[in-house]
Tab-separated table of C-alpha atoms in Angstrom:
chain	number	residue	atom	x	y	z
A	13	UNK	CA	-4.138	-85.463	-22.907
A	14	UNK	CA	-2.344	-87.342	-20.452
A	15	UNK	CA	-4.782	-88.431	-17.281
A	16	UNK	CA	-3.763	-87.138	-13.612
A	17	UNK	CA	-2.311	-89.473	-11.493
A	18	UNK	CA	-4.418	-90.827	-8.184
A	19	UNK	CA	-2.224	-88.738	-5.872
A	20	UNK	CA	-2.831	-85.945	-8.103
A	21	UNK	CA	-7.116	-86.723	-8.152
A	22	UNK	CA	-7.279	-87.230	-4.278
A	23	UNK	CA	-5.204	-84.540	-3.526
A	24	UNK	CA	-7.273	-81.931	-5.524
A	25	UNK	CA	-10.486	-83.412	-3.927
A	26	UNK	CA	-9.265	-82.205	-0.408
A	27	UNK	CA	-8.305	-78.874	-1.416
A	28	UNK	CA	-11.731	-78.699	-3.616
A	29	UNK	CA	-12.854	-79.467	-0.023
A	30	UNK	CA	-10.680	-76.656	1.670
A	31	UNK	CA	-12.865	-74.196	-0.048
A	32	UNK	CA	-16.279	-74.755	1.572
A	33	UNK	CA	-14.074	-74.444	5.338
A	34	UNK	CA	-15.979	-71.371	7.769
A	35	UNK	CA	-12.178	-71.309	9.210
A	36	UNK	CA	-10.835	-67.753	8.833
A	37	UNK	CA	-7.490	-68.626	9.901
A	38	UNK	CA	-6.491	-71.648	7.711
A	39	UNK	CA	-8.923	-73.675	5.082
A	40	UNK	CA	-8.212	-77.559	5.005
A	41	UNK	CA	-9.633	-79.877	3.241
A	42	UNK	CA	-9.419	-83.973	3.998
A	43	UNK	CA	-10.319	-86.817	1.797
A	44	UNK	CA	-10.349	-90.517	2.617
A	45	UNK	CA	-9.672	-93.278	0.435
A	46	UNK	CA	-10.125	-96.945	0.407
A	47	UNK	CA	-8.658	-99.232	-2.829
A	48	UNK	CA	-8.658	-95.870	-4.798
A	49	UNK	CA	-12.091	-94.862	-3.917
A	50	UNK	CA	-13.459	-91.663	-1.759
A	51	UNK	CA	-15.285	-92.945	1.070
A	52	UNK	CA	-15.337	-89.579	2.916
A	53	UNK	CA	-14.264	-85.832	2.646
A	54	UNK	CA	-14.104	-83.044	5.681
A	55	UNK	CA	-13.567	-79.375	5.771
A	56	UNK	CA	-12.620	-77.318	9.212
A	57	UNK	CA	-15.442	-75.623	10.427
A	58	UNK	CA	-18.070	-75.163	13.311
A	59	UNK	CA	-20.404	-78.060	14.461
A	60	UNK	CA	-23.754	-78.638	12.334
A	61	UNK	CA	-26.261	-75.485	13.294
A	62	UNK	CA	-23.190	-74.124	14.474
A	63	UNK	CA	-22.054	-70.272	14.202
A	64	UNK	CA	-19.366	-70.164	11.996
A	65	UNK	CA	-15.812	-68.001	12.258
A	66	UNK	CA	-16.201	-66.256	9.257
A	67	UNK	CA	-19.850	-64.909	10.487
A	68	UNK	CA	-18.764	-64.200	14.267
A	69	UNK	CA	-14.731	-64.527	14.730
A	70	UNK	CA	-12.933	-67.489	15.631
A	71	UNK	CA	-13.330	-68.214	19.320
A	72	UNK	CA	-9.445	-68.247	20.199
A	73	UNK	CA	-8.717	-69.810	23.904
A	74	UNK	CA	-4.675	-70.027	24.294
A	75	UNK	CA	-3.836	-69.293	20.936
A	76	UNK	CA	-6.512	-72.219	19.075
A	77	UNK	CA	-9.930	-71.579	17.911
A	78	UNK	CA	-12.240	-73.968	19.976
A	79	UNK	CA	-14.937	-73.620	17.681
A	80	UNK	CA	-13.360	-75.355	14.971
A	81	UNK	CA	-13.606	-79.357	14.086
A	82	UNK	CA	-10.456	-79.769	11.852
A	83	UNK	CA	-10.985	-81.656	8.660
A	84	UNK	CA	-9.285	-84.510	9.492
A	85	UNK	CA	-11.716	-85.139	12.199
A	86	UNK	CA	-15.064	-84.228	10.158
A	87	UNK	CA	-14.016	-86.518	7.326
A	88	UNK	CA	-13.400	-89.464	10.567
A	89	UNK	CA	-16.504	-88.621	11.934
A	90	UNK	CA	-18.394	-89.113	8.456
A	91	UNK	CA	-17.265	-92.440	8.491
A	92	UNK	CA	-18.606	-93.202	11.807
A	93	UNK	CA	-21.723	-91.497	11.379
A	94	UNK	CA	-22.635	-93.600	8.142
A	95	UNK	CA	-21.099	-96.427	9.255
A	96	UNK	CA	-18.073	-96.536	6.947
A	97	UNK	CA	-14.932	-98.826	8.061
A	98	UNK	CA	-11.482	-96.787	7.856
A	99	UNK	CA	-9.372	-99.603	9.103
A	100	UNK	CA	-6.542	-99.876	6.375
A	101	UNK	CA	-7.664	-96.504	4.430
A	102	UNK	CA	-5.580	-93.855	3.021
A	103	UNK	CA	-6.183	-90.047	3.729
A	104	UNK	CA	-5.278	-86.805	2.018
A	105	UNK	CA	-5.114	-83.673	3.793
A	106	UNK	CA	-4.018	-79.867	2.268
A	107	UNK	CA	-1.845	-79.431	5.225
A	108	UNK	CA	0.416	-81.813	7.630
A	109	UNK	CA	-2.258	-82.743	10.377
A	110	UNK	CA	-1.926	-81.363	14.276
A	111	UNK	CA	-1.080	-83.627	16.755
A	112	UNK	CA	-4.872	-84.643	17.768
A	113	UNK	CA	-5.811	-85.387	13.778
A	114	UNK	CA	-2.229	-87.638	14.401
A	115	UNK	CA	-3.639	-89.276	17.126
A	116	UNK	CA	-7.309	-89.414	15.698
A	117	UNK	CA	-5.978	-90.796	11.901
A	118	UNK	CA	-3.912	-93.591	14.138
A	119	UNK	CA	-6.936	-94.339	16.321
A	120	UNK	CA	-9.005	-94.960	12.626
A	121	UNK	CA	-6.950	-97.276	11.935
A	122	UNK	CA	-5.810	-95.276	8.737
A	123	UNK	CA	-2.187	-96.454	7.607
A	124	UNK	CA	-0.913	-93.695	5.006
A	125	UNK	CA	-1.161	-89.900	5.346
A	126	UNK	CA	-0.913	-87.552	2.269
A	127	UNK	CA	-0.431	-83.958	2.703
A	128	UNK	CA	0.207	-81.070	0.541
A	129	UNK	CA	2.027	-78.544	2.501
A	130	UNK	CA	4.269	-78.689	6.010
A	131	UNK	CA	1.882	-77.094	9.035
A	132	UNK	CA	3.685	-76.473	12.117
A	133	UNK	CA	4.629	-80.285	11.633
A	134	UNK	CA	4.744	-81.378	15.691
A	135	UNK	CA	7.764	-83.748	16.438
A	136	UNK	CA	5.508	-85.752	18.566
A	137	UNK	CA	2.606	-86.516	15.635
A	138	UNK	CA	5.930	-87.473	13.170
A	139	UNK	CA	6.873	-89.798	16.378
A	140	UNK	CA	3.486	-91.237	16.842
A	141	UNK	CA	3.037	-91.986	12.863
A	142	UNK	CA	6.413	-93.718	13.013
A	143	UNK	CA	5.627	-95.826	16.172
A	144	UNK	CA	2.035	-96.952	14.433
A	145	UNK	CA	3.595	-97.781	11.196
A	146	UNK	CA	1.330	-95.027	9.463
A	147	UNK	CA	3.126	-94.118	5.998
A	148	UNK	CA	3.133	-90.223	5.690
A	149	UNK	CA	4.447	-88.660	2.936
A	150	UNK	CA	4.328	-85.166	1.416
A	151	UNK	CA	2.501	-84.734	-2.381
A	152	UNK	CA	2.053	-80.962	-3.141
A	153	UNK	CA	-0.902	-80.299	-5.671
A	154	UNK	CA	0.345	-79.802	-9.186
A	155	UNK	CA	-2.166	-76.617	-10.154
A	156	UNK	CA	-0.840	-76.828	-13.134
A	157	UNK	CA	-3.133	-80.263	-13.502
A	158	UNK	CA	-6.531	-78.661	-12.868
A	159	UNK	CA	-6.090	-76.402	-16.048
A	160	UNK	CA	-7.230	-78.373	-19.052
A	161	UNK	CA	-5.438	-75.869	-21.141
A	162	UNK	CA	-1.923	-75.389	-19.099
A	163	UNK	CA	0.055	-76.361	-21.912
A	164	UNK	CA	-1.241	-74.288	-24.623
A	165	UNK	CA	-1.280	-71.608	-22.520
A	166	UNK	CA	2.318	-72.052	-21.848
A	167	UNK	CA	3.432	-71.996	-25.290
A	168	UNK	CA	1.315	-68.694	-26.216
A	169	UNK	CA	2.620	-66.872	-23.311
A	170	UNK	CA	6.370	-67.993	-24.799
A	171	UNK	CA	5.505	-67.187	-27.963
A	172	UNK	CA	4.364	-63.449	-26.952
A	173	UNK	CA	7.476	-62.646	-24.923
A	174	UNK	CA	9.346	-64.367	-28.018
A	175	UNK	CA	7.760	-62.055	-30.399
A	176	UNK	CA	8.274	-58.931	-27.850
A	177	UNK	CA	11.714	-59.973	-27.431
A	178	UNK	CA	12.086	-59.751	-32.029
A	179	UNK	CA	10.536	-56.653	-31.880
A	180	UNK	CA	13.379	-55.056	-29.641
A	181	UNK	CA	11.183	-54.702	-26.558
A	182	UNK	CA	13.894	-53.117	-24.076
A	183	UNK	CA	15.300	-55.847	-22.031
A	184	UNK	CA	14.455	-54.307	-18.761
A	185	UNK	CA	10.662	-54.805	-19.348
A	186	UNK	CA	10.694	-57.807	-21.256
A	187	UNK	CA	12.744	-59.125	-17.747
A	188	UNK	CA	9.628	-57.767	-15.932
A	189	UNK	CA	7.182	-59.660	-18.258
A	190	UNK	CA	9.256	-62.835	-17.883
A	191	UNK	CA	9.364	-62.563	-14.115
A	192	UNK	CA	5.234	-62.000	-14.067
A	193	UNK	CA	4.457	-64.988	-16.398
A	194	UNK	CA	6.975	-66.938	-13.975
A	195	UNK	CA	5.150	-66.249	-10.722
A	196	UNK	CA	1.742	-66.436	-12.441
A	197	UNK	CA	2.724	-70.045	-13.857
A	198	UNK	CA	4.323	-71.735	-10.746
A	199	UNK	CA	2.367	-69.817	-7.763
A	200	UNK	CA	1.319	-71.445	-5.535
């Protein structure tokens, strides 16, 4: 078995994070890295003690949910609390961070920016990033990495719509069954 690469490791971390977010709207999940090592992780969700949107409803004032600390932030403020240095760190978010993570991730000192998928990308955060020399660059999760049996799995669903296809399965439906192992296998 061939080992994931760091991208690959860091980026699952954050969207292994993603799932503990109280955010009913979007889940993200942060992770930040210093000379390949996690020094901190974040999720979007309500202050500590805090009432949660997925118990009473995001509290939306013009079209934002002020209740909400992105992940970006919480995985900042980590370091801070615990007295962890970000200057020079790396961070890895699911989703291309808002203009006040941009200006937050800058402000830490953090000089490369990882994100999985394109979030209402602001032309202004891209700007800012530029003008602070922060590296930001887009590495989707492979799923496909997570699932210690993805190959094998592969071949066996091949094999059956081989074997369906020899036994004169009409083409229609063995189209249909192609289609569904498709979209199962590269869904996103």
């Amino acid at each position: 078995m061939e080992r994931i690469s760091w991208h690959q490791y860091f980026m699952a971390q954050s969207h292994l994070l993603a799932l503990r977010s109280t955010c009913t709207r979007l889940m993200v999940g942060a992770t930040i890295v210093r000379d390949k090592r996690i020094i901190a992780g974040g999720y979007n969700g309500s202050i500590s003690g805090g009432k949660h949107c997925i118990e009473d409803g995001c509290y939306v004032i013009e079209n934002h949910c002020v209740r909400t600390i992105h992940a970006e932030i919480n995985a900042i403020l980590q370091c801070a609390k615990f007295g962890v240095p970000t200057e020079g760190s790396e961070i890895y978010v699911t989703h291309f961070p808002c203009l006040n993570c941009c200006k937050s991730i800058i402000q830490a000192g953090i000089k490369k920016v990882y994100y999985a998928q394109d979030y209402k990308n602001h032309e202004y955060a891209i700007e800012l990033f530029e003008a602070a020399d922060v590296v930001v660059e887009q590495v989707e999760l492979e799923e496909m990495v997570l699932d210690l049996h993805s190959e094998e799995k592969l071949t066996f669903t091949a094999d059956l719509l081989n074997r369906l296809e020899n036994l004169g399965l009409p083409s229609t439906e063995l189209e249909s069954l192609k289609e569904k192992a498709n979209k199962l296998y590269t869904s996103s």
